[in-house]
Structure formats: structure tokens, C-alpha cells
């Protein structure tokens, strides 16, 4: 059996939430996703438990963003 990771970098967190990295940072900036924890000078991580806590906060935002992207195509 493999262990589920408890800390994720930004790209991993975005993939975990099935959103783009840029949208992930936008949601962090808007406060819909908690800010990560800096563990080194250039290394910020997010706890999986924090990402799982309030998925409804960014689900609607993700739908709006997807609609916006589709209208640009």
C-alpha cells in the first residue's frame, strides 16, 4: 500500500483539485483556498486536509472560470 501525501506543492495541489495552476493561485489570492506554508525560501506547501475542507468555496469559481475560458475560444 502507498501512503497518501499530506503536503502538496502548488502544481500538485492544482492537479489534486483538477484546476489550473493559475486558477489555483487566483483562488489563494481571493482567500477561497488557504495560503500555503513556506517551508524553505522557495518552497510553499499546502496541506491536503486544508484543500479538502471547503471544496465548495472554489467549485463555483472554477465553473465561472471554465465558462470564461470557453467564451474566449
mmCIF file of N, CA and C in Angstrom:
data_model
loop_
_atom_site.group_PDB
_atom_site.id
_atom_site.type_symbol
_atom_site.label_atom_id
_atom_site.label_comp_id
_atom_site.label_asym_id
_atom_site.label_seq_id
_atom_site.Cartn_x
_atom_site.Cartn_y
_atom_site.Cartn_z
ATOM 1 N N UNK A 1 0.838 -1.192 0.000
ATOM 2 C CA UNK A 1 0.000 0.000 0.000
ATOM 3 C C UNK A 1 0.876 1.246 0.000
ATOM 4 N N UNK A 2 0.368 2.290 -0.613
ATOM 5 C CA UNK A 2 1.114 3.533 -0.633
ATOM 6 C C UNK A 2 0.439 4.555 0.281
ATOM 7 N N UNK A 3 1.243 5.439 0.807
ATOM 8 C CA UNK A 3 0.724 6.474 1.687
ATOM 9 C C UNK A 3 0.218 7.661 0.879
ATOM 10 N N UNK A 4 -0.879 8.231 1.304
ATOM 11 C CA UNK A 4 -1.419 9.421 0.658
ATOM 12 C C UNK A 4 -0.591 10.621 1.126
ATOM 13 N N UNK A 5 -0.143 11.470 0.195
ATOM 14 C CA UNK A 5 0.653 12.628 0.612
ATOM 15 C C UNK A 5 -0.184 13.577 1.462
ATOM 16 N N UNK A 6 0.464 14.224 2.422
ATOM 17 C CA UNK A 6 -0.239 15.177 3.278
ATOM 18 C C UNK A 6 0.101 16.613 2.922
ATOM 19 N N UNK A 7 1.203 16.825 2.210
ATOM 20 C CA UNK A 7 1.619 18.158 1.786
ATOM 21 C C UNK A 7 1.809 18.165 0.276
ATOM 22 N N UNK A 8 1.343 19.236 -0.375
ATOM 23 C CA UNK A 8 1.440 19.335 -1.825
ATOM 24 C C UNK A 8 2.023 20.686 -2.219
ATOM 25 N N UNK A 9 2.865 20.696 -3.243
ATOM 26 C CA UNK A 9 3.328 21.946 -3.847
ATOM 27 C C UNK A 9 2.188 22.503 -4.695
ATOM 28 N N UNK A 10 2.336 23.726 -5.190
ATOM 29 C CA UNK A 10 1.251 24.403 -5.907
ATOM 30 C C UNK A 10 0.753 23.591 -7.107
ATOM 31 N N UNK A 11 1.649 23.106 -7.940
ATOM 32 C CA UNK A 11 1.250 22.336 -9.123
ATOM 33 C C UNK A 11 0.510 21.065 -8.718
ATOM 34 N N UNK A 12 1.034 20.386 -7.696
ATOM 35 C CA UNK A 12 0.384 19.171 -7.221
ATOM 36 C C UNK A 12 -0.995 19.475 -6.639
ATOM 37 N N UNK A 13 -1.091 20.582 -5.897
ATOM 38 C CA UNK A 13 -2.368 20.974 -5.293
ATOM 39 C C UNK A 13 -3.380 21.313 -6.378
ATOM 40 N N UNK A 14 -2.947 22.032 -7.408
ATOM 41 C CA UNK A 14 -3.835 22.366 -8.519
ATOM 42 C C UNK A 14 -4.311 21.090 -9.212
ATOM 43 N N UNK A 15 -3.398 20.171 -9.454
ATOM 44 C CA UNK A 15 -3.775 18.893 -10.070
ATOM 45 C C UNK A 15 -4.748 18.124 -9.169
ATOM 46 N N UNK A 16 -4.492 18.151 -7.881
ATOM 47 C CA UNK A 16 -5.339 17.462 -6.904
ATOM 48 C C UNK A 16 -6.771 17.997 -6.967
ATOM 49 N N UNK A 17 -6.894 19.316 -7.192
ATOM 50 C CA UNK A 17 -8.207 19.955 -7.261
ATOM 51 C C UNK A 17 -8.776 19.989 -8.671
ATOM 52 N N UNK A 18 -8.024 19.473 -9.638
ATOM 53 C CA UNK A 18 -8.430 19.451 -11.051
ATOM 54 C C UNK A 18 -8.671 20.857 -11.590
ATOM 55 N N UNK A 19 -7.770 21.766 -11.257
ATOM 56 C CA UNK A 19 -7.819 23.130 -11.769
ATOM 57 C C UNK A 19 -6.432 23.500 -12.269
ATOM 58 N N UNK A 20 -6.346 24.609 -12.998
ATOM 59 C CA UNK A 20 -5.046 25.050 -13.492
ATOM 60 C C UNK A 20 -4.251 25.687 -12.352
ATOM 61 N N UNK A 21 -2.964 25.729 -12.537
ATOM 62 C CA UNK A 21 -2.102 26.340 -11.531
ATOM 63 C C UNK A 21 -2.405 27.832 -11.387
ATOM 64 N N UNK A 22 -2.691 28.508 -12.501
ATOM 65 C CA UNK A 22 -3.004 29.939 -12.427
ATOM 66 C C UNK A 22 -4.318 30.166 -11.674
ATOM 67 N N UNK A 23 -5.322 29.327 -11.899
ATOM 68 C CA UNK A 23 -6.571 29.452 -11.159
ATOM 69 C C UNK A 23 -6.339 29.150 -9.683
ATOM 70 N N UNK A 24 -5.496 28.185 -9.389
ATOM 71 C CA UNK A 24 -5.168 27.856 -8.007
ATOM 72 C C UNK A 24 -4.623 29.089 -7.295
ATOM 73 N N UNK A 25 -3.651 29.765 -7.919
ATOM 74 C CA UNK A 25 -3.076 30.964 -7.309
ATOM 75 C C UNK A 25 -4.113 32.080 -7.186
ATOM 76 N N UNK A 26 -5.013 32.181 -8.152
ATOM 77 C CA UNK A 26 -6.077 33.185 -8.097
ATOM 78 C C UNK A 26 -6.987 32.931 -6.900
ATOM 79 N N UNK A 27 -7.341 31.666 -6.678
ATOM 80 C CA UNK A 27 -8.203 31.311 -5.555
ATOM 81 C C UNK A 27 -7.510 31.546 -4.221
ATOM 82 N N UNK A 28 -6.205 31.313 -4.167
ATOM 83 C CA UNK A 28 -5.438 31.609 -2.955
ATOM 84 C C UNK A 28 -5.467 33.112 -2.711
ATOM 85 N N UNK A 29 -5.242 33.899 -3.765
ATOM 86 C CA UNK A 29 -5.228 35.356 -3.657
ATOM 87 C C UNK A 29 -6.578 35.885 -3.161
ATOM 88 N N UNK A 30 -7.670 35.268 -3.613
ATOM 89 C CA UNK A 30 -9.017 35.699 -3.227
ATOM 90 C C UNK A 30 -9.437 35.155 -1.869
ATOM 91 N N UNK A 31 -8.618 34.290 -1.283
ATOM 92 C CA UNK A 31 -8.931 33.747 0.036
ATOM 93 C C UNK A 31 -9.860 32.559 0.018
ATOM 94 N N UNK A 32 -10.150 32.012 -1.160
ATOM 95 C CA UNK A 32 -11.021 30.842 -1.252
ATOM 96 C C UNK A 32 -10.271 29.549 -0.945
ATOM 97 N N UNK A 33 -8.981 29.590 -1.098
ATOM 98 C CA UNK A 33 -8.094 28.496 -0.711
ATOM 99 C C UNK A 33 -7.103 29.103 0.281
ATOM 100 N N UNK A 34 -6.837 28.419 1.393
ATOM 101 C CA UNK A 34 -5.912 28.992 2.369
ATOM 102 C C UNK A 34 -4.508 29.157 1.803
ATOM 103 N N UNK A 35 -3.795 30.147 2.319
ATOM 104 C CA UNK A 35 -2.412 30.337 1.899
ATOM 105 C C UNK A 35 -1.582 29.152 2.361
ATOM 106 N N UNK A 36 -0.586 28.820 1.579
ATOM 107 C CA UNK A 36 0.285 27.712 1.920
ATOM 108 C C UNK A 36 1.273 28.091 3.020
ATOM 109 N N UNK A 37 2.058 27.120 3.412
ATOM 110 C CA UNK A 37 3.081 27.303 4.428
ATOM 111 C C UNK A 37 4.443 27.268 3.763
ATOM 112 N N UNK A 38 5.230 28.292 3.991
ATOM 113 C CA UNK A 38 6.573 28.336 3.408
ATOM 114 C C UNK A 38 7.499 27.501 4.285
ATOM 115 N N UNK A 39 8.085 26.459 3.688
ATOM 116 C CA UNK A 39 8.970 25.598 4.466
ATOM 117 C C UNK A 39 10.436 25.821 4.123
ATOM 118 N N UNK A 40 10.695 26.478 2.993
ATOM 119 C CA UNK A 40 12.030 26.913 2.586
ATOM 120 C C UNK A 40 11.871 28.211 1.822
ATOM 121 N N UNK A 41 12.980 28.811 1.458
ATOM 122 C CA UNK A 41 12.933 30.097 0.785
ATOM 123 C C UNK A 41 12.024 30.073 -0.441
ATOM 124 N N UNK A 42 12.126 29.051 -1.256
ATOM 125 C CA UNK A 42 11.330 28.966 -2.488
ATOM 126 C C UNK A 42 10.425 27.739 -2.512
ATOM 127 N N UNK A 43 9.957 27.327 -1.352
ATOM 128 C CA UNK A 43 9.115 26.131 -1.277
ATOM 129 C C UNK A 43 7.915 26.384 -0.371
ATOM 130 N N UNK A 44 6.738 26.445 -0.987
ATOM 131 C CA UNK A 44 5.488 26.618 -0.252
ATOM 132 C C UNK A 44 4.658 25.360 -0.472
ATOM 133 N N UNK A 45 4.036 24.885 0.596
ATOM 134 C CA UNK A 45 3.219 23.675 0.517
ATOM 135 C C UNK A 45 1.834 23.942 1.096
ATOM 136 N N UNK A 46 0.870 23.130 0.649
ATOM 137 C CA UNK A 46 -0.493 23.188 1.151
ATOM 138 C C UNK A 46 -0.832 21.838 1.743
ATOM 139 N N UNK A 47 -1.536 21.844 2.855
ATOM 140 C CA UNK A 47 -1.982 20.603 3.487
ATOM 141 C C UNK A 47 -3.195 20.069 2.732
ATOM 142 N N UNK A 48 -3.183 18.792 2.424
ATOM 143 C CA UNK A 48 -4.310 18.156 1.732
ATOM 144 C C UNK A 48 -5.577 18.339 2.555
ATOM 145 N N UNK A 49 -5.478 18.224 3.873
ATOM 146 C CA UNK A 49 -6.652 18.397 4.741
ATOM 147 C C UNK A 49 -7.267 19.783 4.565
ATOM 148 N N UNK A 50 -6.442 20.817 4.384
ATOM 149 C CA UNK A 50 -6.953 22.172 4.173
ATOM 150 C C UNK A 50 -7.648 22.284 2.819
ATOM 151 N N UNK A 51 -7.093 21.632 1.811
ATOM 152 C CA UNK A 51 -7.700 21.661 0.477
ATOM 153 C C UNK A 51 -9.025 20.907 0.460
ATOM 154 N N UNK A 52 -9.122 19.858 1.256
ATOM 155 C CA UNK A 52 -10.353 19.059 1.316
ATOM 156 C C UNK A 52 -11.449 19.719 2.141
ATOM 157 N N UNK A 53 -11.073 20.663 2.999
ATOM 158 C CA UNK A 53 -12.011 21.201 3.979
ATOM 159 C C UNK A 53 -13.197 21.950 3.371
ATOM 160 N N UNK A 54 -12.959 22.806 2.383
ATOM 161 C CA UNK A 54 -14.045 23.607 1.825
ATOM 162 C C UNK A 54 -14.020 23.624 0.306
ATOM 163 N N UNK A 55 -14.194 22.476 -0.335
ATOM 164 C CA UNK A 55 -14.142 22.450 -1.804
ATOM 165 C C UNK A 55 -15.251 23.267 -2.450
ATOM 166 N N UNK A 56 -16.366 23.484 -1.747
ATOM 167 C CA UNK A 56 -17.458 24.265 -2.343
ATOM 168 C C UNK A 56 -17.064 25.726 -2.530
ATOM 169 N N UNK A 57 -16.068 26.210 -1.801
ATOM 170 C CA UNK A 57 -15.621 27.598 -1.938
ATOM 171 C C UNK A 57 -15.094 27.896 -3.326
ATOM 172 N N UNK A 58 -14.393 26.955 -3.924
ATOM 173 C CA UNK A 58 -13.796 27.225 -5.225
ATOM 174 C C UNK A 58 -14.465 26.464 -6.357
ATOM 175 N N UNK A 59 -15.423 25.595 -6.067
ATOM 176 C CA UNK A 59 -16.101 24.854 -7.128
ATOM 177 C C UNK A 59 -16.866 25.807 -8.041
ATOM 178 N N UNK A 60 -17.601 26.745 -7.468
ATOM 179 C CA UNK A 60 -18.358 27.701 -8.276
ATOM 180 C C UNK A 60 -17.412 28.591 -9.062
ATOM 181 N N UNK A 61 -16.315 29.023 -8.451
ATOM 182 C CA UNK A 61 -15.329 29.863 -9.119
ATOM 183 C C UNK A 61 -14.726 29.117 -10.303
ATOM 184 N N UNK A 62 -14.482 27.841 -10.157
ATOM 185 C CA UNK A 62 -13.925 27.028 -11.227
ATOM 186 C C UNK A 62 -14.901 26.959 -12.404
ATOM 187 N N UNK A 63 -16.190 26.837 -12.122
ATOM 188 C CA UNK A 63 -17.191 26.797 -13.190
ATOM 189 C C UNK A 63 -17.225 28.117 -13.950
ATOM 190 N N UNK A 64 -17.145 29.237 -13.240
ATOM 191 C CA UNK A 64 -17.127 30.553 -13.878
ATOM 192 C C UNK A 64 -15.888 30.703 -14.738
ATOM 193 N N UNK A 65 -14.758 30.263 -14.222
ATOM 194 C CA UNK A 65 -13.505 30.356 -14.965
ATOM 195 C C UNK A 65 -13.551 29.506 -16.223
ATOM 196 N N UNK A 66 -14.090 28.311 -16.138
ATOM 197 C CA UNK A 66 -14.198 27.439 -17.307
ATOM 198 C C UNK A 66 -15.103 28.066 -18.358
ATOM 199 N N UNK A 67 -16.212 28.662 -17.931
ATOM 200 C CA UNK A 67 -17.110 29.319 -18.878
ATOM 201 C C UNK A 67 -16.409 30.496 -19.541
ATOM 202 N N UNK A 68 -15.618 31.246 -18.762
ATOM 203 C CA UNK A 68 -14.880 32.388 -19.308
ATOM 204 C C UNK A 68 -13.868 31.916 -20.349
ATOM 205 N N UNK A 69 -13.142 30.845 -20.061
ATOM 206 C CA UNK A 69 -12.151 30.303 -20.991
ATOM 207 C C UNK A 69 -12.817 29.806 -22.263
ATOM 208 N N UNK A 70 -13.984 29.164 -22.150
ATOM 209 C CA UNK A 70 -14.687 28.648 -23.323
ATOM 210 C C UNK A 70 -15.185 29.780 -24.212
ATOM 211 N N UNK A 71 -15.561 30.909 -23.612
ATOM 212 C CA UNK A 71 -16.063 32.027 -24.402
ATOM 213 C C UNK A 71 -14.933 32.703 -25.196
ATOM 214 N N UNK A 72 -13.689 32.509 -24.772
ATOM 215 C CA UNK A 72 -12.558 33.095 -25.464
ATOM 216 C C UNK A 72 -12.134 32.275 -26.675
ATOM 217 N N UNK A 73 -12.594 31.033 -26.743
ATOM 218 C CA UNK A 73 -12.191 30.152 -27.843
ATOM 219 C C UNK A 73 -12.993 30.388 -29.077
#
